[in-house]
Short mmCIF file of C-alpha atoms and ligand atoms in Angstrom, two decimals:
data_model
loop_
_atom_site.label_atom_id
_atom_site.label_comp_id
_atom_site.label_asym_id
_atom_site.label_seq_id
_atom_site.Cartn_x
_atom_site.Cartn_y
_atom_site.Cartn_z
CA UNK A 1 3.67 25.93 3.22
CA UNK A 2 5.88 22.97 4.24
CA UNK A 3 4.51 20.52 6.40
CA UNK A 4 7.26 18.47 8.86
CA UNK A 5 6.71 14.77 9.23
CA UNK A 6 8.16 11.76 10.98
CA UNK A 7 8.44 8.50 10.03
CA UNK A 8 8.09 5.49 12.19
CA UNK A 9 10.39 2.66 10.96
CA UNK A 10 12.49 5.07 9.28
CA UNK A 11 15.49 2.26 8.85
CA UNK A 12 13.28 -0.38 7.47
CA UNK A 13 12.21 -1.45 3.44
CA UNK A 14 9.54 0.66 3.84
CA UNK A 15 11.34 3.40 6.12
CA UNK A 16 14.10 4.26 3.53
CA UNK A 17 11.57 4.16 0.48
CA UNK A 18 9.57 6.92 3.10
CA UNK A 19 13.04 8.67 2.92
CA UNK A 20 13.53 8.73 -0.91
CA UNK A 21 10.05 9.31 -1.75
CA UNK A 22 9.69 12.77 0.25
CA UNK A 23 13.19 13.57 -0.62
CA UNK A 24 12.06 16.25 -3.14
CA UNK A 25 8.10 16.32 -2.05
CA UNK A 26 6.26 19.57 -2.25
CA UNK A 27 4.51 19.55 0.94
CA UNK A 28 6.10 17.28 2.86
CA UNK A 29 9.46 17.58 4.58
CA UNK A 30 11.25 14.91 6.92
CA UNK A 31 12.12 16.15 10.34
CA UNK A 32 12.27 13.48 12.53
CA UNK A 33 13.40 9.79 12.27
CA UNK A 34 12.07 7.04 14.49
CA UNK A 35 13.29 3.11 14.96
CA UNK A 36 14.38 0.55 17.22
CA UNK A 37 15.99 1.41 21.08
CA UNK A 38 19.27 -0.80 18.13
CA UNK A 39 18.80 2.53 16.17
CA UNK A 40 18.23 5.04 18.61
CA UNK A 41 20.77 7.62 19.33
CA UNK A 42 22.71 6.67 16.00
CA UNK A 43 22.83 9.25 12.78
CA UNK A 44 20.72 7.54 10.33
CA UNK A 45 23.64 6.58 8.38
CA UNK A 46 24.98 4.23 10.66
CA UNK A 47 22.01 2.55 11.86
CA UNK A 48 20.19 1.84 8.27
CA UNK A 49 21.31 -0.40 5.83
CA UNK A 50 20.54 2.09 2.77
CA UNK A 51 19.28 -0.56 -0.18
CA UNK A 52 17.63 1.75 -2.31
CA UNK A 53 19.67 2.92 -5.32
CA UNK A 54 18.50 6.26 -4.93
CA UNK A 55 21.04 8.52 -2.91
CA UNK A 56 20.15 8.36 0.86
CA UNK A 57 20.09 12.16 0.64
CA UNK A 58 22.71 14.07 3.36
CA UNK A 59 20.05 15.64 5.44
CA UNK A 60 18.96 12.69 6.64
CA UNK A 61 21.74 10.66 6.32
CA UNK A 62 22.96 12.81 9.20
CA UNK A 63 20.23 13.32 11.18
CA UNK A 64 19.80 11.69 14.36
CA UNK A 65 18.04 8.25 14.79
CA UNK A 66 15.37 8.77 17.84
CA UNK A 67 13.52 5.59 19.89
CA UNK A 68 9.94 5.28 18.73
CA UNK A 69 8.26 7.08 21.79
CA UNK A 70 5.95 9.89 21.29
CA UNK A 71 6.82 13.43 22.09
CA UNK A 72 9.25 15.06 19.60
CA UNK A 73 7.90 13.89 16.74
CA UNK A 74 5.90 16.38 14.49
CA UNK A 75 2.15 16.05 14.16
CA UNK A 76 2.23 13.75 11.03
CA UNK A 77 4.15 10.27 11.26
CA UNK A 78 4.22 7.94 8.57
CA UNK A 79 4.85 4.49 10.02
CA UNK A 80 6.31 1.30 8.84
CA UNK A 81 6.98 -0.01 11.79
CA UNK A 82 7.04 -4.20 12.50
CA UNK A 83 3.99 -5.29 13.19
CA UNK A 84 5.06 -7.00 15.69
CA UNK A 85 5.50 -3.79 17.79
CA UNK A 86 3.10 -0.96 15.22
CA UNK A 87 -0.20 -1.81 17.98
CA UNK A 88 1.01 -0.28 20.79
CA UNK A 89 3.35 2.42 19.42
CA UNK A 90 1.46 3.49 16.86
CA UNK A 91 -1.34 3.79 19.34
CA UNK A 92 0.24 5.79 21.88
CA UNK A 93 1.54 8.11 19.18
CA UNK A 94 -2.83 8.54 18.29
CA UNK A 95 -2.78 9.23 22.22
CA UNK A 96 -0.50 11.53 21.83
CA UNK A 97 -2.64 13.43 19.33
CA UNK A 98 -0.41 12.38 16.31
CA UNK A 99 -1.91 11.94 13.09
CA UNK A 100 -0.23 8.71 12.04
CA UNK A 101 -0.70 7.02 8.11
CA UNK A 102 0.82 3.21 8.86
CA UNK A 103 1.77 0.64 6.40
CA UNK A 104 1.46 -1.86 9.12
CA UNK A 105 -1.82 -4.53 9.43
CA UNK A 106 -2.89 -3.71 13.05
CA UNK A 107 -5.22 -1.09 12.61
CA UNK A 108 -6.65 -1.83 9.21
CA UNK A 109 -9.68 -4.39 10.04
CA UNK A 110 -11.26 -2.00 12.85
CA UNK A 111 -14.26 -0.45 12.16
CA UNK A 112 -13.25 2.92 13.01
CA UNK A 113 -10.15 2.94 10.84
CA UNK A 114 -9.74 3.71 6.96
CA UNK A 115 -8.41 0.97 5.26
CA UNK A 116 -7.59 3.41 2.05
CA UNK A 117 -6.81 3.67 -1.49
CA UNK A 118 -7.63 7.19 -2.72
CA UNK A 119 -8.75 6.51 -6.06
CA UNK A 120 -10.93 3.31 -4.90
CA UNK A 121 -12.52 4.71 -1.44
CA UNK A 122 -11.75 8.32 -0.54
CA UNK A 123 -15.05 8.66 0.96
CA UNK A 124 -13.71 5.93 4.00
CA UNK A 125 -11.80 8.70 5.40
CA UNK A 126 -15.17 9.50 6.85
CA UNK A 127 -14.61 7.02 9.73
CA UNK A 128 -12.06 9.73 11.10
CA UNK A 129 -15.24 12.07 12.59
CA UNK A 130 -15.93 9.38 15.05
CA UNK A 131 -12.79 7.68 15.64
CA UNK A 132 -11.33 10.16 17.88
CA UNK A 133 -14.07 10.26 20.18
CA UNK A 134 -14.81 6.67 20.20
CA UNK A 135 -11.12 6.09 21.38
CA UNK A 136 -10.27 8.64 23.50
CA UNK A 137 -7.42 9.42 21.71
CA UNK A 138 -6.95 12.80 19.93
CA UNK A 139 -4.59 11.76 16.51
CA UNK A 140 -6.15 9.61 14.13
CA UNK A 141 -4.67 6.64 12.37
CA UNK A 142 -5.13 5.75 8.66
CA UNK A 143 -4.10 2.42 7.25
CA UNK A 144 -3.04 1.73 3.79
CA UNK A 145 -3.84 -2.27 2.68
CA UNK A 146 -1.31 -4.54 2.72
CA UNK A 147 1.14 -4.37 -0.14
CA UNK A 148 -0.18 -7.63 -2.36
CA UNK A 149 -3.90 -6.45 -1.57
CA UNK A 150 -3.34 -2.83 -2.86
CA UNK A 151 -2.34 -4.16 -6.64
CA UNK A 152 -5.47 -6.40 -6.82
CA UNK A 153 -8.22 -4.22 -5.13
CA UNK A 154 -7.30 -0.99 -7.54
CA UNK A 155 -7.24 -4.19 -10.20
CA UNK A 156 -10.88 -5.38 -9.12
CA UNK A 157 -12.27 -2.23 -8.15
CA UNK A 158 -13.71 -1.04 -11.93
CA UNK A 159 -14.80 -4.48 -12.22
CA UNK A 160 -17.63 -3.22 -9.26
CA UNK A 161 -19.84 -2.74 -12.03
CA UNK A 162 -19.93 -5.48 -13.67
CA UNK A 163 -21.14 -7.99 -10.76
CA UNK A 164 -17.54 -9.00 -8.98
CA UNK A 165 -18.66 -12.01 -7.35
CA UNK A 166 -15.64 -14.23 -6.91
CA UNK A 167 -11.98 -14.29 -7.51
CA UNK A 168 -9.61 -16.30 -7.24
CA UNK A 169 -5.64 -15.33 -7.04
CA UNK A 170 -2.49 -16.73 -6.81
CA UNK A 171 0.47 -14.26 -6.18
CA UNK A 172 3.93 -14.00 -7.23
CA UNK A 173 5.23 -12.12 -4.46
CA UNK A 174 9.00 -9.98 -4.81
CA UNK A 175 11.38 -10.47 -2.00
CA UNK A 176 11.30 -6.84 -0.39
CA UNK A 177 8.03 -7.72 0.88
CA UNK A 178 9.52 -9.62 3.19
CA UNK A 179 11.87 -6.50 4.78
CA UNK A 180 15.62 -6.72 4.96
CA UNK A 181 17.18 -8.70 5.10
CA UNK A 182 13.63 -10.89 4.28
CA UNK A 183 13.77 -14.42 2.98
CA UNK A 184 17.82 -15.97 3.32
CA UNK A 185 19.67 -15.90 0.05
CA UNK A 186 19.90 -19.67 0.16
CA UNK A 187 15.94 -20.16 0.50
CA UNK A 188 14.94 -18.10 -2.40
CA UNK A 189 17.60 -18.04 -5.16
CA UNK A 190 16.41 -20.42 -7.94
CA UNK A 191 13.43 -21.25 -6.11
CA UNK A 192 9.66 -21.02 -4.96
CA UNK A 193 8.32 -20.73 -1.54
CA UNK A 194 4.72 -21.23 -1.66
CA UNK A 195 4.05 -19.74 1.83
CA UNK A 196 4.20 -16.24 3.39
CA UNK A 197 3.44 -15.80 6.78
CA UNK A 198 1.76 -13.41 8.86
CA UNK A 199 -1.07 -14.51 7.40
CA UNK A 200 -0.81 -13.22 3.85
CA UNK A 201 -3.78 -15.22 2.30
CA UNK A 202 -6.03 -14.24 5.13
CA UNK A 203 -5.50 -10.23 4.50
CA UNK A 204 -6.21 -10.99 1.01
CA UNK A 205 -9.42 -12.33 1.28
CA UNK A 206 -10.92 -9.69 4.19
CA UNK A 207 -8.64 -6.49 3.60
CA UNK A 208 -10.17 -6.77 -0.39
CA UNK A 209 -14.14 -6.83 0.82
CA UNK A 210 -13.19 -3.50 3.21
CA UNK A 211 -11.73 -1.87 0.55
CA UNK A 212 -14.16 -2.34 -2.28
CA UNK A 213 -16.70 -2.22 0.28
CA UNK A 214 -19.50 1.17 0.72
CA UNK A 215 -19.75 3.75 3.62
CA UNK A 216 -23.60 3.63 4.61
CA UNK A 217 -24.67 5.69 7.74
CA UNK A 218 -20.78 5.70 8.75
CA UNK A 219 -19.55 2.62 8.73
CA UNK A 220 -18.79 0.05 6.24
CA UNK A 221 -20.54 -2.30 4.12
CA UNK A 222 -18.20 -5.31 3.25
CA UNK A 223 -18.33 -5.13 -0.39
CA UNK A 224 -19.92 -9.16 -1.20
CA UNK A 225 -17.05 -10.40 -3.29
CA UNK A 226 -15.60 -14.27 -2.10
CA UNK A 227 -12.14 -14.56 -2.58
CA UNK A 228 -9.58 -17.09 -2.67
CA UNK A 229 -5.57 -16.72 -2.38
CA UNK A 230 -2.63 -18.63 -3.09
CA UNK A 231 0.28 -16.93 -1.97
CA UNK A 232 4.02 -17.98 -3.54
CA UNK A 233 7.59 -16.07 -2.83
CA UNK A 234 9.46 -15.43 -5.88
CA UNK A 235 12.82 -14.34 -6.50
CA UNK A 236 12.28 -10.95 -7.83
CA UNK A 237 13.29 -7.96 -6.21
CA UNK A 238 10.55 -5.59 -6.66
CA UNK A 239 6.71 -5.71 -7.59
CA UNK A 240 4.25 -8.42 -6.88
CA UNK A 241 2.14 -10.35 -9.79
CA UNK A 242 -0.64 -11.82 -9.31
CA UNK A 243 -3.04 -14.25 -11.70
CA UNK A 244 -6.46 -13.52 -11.22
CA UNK A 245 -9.42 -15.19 -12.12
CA UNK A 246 -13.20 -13.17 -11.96
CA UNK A 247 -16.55 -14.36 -12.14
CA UNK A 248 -19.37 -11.47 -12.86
CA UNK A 249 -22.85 -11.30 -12.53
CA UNK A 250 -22.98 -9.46 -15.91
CA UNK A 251 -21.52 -10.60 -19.22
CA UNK A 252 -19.44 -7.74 -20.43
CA UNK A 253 -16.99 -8.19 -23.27
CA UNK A 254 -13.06 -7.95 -22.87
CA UNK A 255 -13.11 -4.51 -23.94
CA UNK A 256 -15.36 -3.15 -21.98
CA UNK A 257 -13.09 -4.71 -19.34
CA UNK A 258 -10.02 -2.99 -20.76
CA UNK A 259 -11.85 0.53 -20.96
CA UNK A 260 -13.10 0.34 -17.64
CA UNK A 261 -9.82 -0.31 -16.26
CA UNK A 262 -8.36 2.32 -18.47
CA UNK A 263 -10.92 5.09 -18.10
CA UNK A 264 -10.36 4.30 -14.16
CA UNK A 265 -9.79 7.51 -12.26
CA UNK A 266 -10.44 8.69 -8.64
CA UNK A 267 -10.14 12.06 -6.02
CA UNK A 268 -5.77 11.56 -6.98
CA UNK A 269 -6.27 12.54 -10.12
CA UNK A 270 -9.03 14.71 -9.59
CA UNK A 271 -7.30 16.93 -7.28
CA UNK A 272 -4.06 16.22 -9.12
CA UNK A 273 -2.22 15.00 -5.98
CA UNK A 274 1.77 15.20 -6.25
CA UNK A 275 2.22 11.33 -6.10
CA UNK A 276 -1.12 10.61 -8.05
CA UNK A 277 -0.34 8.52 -11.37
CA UNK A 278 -2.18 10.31 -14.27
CA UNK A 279 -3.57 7.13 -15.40
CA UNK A 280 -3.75 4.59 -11.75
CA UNK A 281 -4.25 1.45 -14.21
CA UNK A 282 -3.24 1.02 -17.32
CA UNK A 283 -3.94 -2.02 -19.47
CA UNK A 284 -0.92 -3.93 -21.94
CA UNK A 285 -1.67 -5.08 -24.88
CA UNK A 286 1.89 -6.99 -25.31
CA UNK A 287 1.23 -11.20 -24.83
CA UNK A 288 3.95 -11.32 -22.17
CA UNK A 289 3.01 -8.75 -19.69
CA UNK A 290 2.74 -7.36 -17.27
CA UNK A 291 6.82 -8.08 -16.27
CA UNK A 292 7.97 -6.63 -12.93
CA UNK A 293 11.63 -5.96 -14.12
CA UNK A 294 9.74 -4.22 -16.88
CA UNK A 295 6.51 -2.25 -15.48
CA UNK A 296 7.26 -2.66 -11.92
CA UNK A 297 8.37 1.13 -11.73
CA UNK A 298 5.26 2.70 -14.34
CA UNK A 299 4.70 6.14 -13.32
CA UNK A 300 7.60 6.22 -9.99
CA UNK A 301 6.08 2.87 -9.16
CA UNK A 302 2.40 4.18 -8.30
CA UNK A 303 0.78 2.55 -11.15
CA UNK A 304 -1.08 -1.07 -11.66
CA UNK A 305 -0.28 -2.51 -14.75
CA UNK A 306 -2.72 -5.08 -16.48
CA UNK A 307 -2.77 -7.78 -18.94
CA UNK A 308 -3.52 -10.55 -19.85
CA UNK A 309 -7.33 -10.51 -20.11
CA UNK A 310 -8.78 -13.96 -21.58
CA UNK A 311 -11.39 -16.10 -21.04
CA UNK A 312 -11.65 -18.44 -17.78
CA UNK A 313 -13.34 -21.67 -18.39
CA UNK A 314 -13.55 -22.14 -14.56
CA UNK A 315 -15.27 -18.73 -13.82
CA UNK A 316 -15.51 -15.79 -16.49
CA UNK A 317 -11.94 -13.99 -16.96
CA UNK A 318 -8.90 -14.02 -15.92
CA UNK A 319 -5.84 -11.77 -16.69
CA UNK A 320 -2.54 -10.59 -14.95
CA UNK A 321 -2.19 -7.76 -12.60
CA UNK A 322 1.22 -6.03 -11.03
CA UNK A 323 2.46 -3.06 -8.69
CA UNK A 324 5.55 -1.90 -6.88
CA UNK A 325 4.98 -3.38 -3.53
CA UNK A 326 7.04 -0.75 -1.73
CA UNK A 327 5.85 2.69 -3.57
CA UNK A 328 2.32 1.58 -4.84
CA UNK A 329 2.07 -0.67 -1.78
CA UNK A 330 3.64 0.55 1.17
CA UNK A 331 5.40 4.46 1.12
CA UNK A 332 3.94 5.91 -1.83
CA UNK A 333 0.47 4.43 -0.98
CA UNK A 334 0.51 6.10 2.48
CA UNK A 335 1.83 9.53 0.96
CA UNK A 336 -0.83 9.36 -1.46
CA UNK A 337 -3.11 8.72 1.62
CA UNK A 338 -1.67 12.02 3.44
CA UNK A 339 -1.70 13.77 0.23
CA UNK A 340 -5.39 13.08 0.29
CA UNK A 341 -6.04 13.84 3.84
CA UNK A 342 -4.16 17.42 3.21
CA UNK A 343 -6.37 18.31 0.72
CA UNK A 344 -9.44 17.50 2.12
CA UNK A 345 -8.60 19.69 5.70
CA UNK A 346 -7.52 16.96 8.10
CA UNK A 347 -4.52 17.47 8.80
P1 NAP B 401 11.69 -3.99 8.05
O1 NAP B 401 12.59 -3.73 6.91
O2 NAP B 401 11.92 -5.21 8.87
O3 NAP B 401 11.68 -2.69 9.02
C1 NAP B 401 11.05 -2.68 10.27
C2 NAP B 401 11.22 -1.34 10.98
O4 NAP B 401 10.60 -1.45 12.27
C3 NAP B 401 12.67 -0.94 11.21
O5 NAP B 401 12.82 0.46 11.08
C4 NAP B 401 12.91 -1.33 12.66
O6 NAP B 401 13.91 -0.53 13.32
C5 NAP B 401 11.55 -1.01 13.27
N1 NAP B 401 11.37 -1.77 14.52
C6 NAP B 401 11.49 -3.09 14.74
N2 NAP B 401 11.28 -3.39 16.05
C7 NAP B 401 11.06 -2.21 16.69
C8 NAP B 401 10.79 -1.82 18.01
N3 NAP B 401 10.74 -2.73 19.00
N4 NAP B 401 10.58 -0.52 18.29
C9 NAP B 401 10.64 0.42 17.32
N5 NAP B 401 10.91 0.14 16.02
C10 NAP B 401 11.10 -1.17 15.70
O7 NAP B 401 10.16 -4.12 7.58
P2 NAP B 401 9.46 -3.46 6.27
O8 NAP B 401 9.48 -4.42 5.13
O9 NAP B 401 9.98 -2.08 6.09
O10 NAP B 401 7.93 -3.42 6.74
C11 NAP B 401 7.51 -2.48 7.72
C12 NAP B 401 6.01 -2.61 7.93
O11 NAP B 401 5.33 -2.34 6.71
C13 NAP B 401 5.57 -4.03 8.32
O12 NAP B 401 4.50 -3.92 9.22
C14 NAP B 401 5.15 -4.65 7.01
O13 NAP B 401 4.21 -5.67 7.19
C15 NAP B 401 4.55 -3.47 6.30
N6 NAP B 401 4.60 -3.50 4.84
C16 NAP B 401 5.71 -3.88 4.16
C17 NAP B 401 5.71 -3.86 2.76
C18 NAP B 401 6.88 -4.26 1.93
O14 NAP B 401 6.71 -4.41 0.69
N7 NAP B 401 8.09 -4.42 2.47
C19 NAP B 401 4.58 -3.44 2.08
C20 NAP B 401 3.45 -3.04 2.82
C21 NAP B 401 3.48 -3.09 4.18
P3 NAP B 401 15.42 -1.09 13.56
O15 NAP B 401 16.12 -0.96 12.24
O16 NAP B 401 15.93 -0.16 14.59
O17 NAP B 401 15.29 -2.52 14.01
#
């Protein structure tokens, strides 16, 4: 059975890798395309700058741009939408009784809304029985964390058991974070900007103690971890590094590190979900990686890529983590999350 989807955004970064990613999905099938009242009424084609060097396949590229209202969409819409407007249309599309999986960092820090990776914290998903109700609204919306977050939450999450009590990170951040057309050419080529608004550093110190955090009677318990960002734009087209330094209550050696990262698996692989990596984190050996022009794309960009591990003199360890920061974090992460959510009978 083929279910029909829309996507929110559709003309954006994170739109078009929506568009390439479901292109040939097994389940899902794009049906309806929503943007901007600049986009609405166009075909597809002529309202999104394609950037993706995948074919914008012909369906779509045909297929009629509509304005982001609820209505005619299908019951699932995947949004990456601007935050500046994702609040209130992705909540009237909940009113509506859509079921909508967002990219976007409006919904993510309420209590009543998953803030998901599958293999980390499928069990959040049980925030959906109340969420409803609580509302009023008859959807449901599911976040997926924001796209730096994503790579270093799967990167701290088997460290759980070893104590994680403090990290500190400093990010090297690829351009298409920043949408298109993002950063201006003259800003970032042969440079550094250490900034990144819309509060960047702020998501990744709360959105990573939700995420590693435990459901207990319903709701969640902030996992205890204190962390500390540094955020830098690079010029780099795709995937986000980050350093990372961990201190841990327990004294583990580096290759119980490298095991438990290895060994990592969750309800993806489990249920061997169609965009599930087999392996969600794999560790390099090689001195100079992770690379994003290298490993950026492991697995169709869903997998975290480590290395690096050493000894911090400051706190315990400290190694090198990187992802895809539109698949892994932004359009694959929230087809993963739907993936999940289709399995499991909620949608
Ligand atoms: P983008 O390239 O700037 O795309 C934004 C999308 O929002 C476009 O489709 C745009 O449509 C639509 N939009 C803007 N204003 C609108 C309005 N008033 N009504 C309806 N639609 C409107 O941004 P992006 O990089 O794809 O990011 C999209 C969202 O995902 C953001 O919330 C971002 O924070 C989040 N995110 C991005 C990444 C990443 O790596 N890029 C990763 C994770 C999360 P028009 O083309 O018609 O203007």
């Amino acid at each position: 059975m083929t279910i029909d989807v829309g996507i929110l955004g559709a003309t954006g970064m994170v739109g078009q890798q929506f568009i390439a990613l479901l292109a040939d999905h097994p389940w899902f099938r794009v049906t309806w395309l929503g943007a901007s009242e600049r986009s609405a009424g166009k075909a597809y084609r002529a309202a999104a700058a394609w950037r993706l060097p995948n074919p914008l396949p012909e369906d779509i590229a045909r297929m009629s741009v509509d304005a982001a209202t609820p209505g005619r969409a299908p019951a699932l819409v995947f949004s990456g939408l601007d935050s500046s407007v994702a609040g209130e249309i992705e909540g009237a599309f909940a009113h509506a009784g859509h079921i909508v999986v967002t990219n976007s960092r409006n919904y993510r820090m309420e209590a009543d809304v998953p803030l998901l990776i599958p293999e980390v914290n499928a069990d959040h998903l049980d925030l959906l029985r109340t969420q409803a109700s609580a509302r009023g609204w008859n959807g449901r919306i599911v976040t997926n964390p924001n796209c730096s977050v994503i790579v270093y939450a799967m990167a701290l999450a088997p460290l759980r058991q070893f104590g994680l009590k403090t990290s500190i990170i400093t990010t090297l951040q690829a351009i298409s974070g920043a949408g298109y057309p993002g950063v201006a050419s003259w800003d970032i080529l042969g440079n550094v900007i250490p900034f990144i608004g819309g509060g960047e550093e702020e998501k990744i110190e709360t959105e990573t103690n939700k995420i590693l955090g435990a459901l207990k009677n319903g709701a969640i318990r902030n996992h205890p971890v204190t962390v500390s960002a540094a955020v830098n734009r690079v010029p780099v087209h795709n995937g986000h590094t980050a350093s990372i330094s961990v201190a841990l209550d327990e004294q583990p050696d580096a290759d119980a590190i490298v095991a438990a990262w290895n060994s990592f698996r969750g309800k993806p692989q489990e249920l061997g979900l169609p965009s599930a990596p087999p392996q969600p984190i794999v560790y390099l050996t090689e001195a100079n990686r992770p690379q994003p022009a290298l490993d950026a794309n492991r697995d169709g960009g869903m997998t975290v890529t480590v290395g690096r591990l050493r000894r911090c003199p400051v706190l315990d360890y400290k190694f090198v983590a990187l992802g895809h920061n539109t698949i892994r974090g932004a359009a694959g992460a929230a087809i993963l999350n739907a993936e999940l959510m289709h399995r499991q009978g909620l949608l």
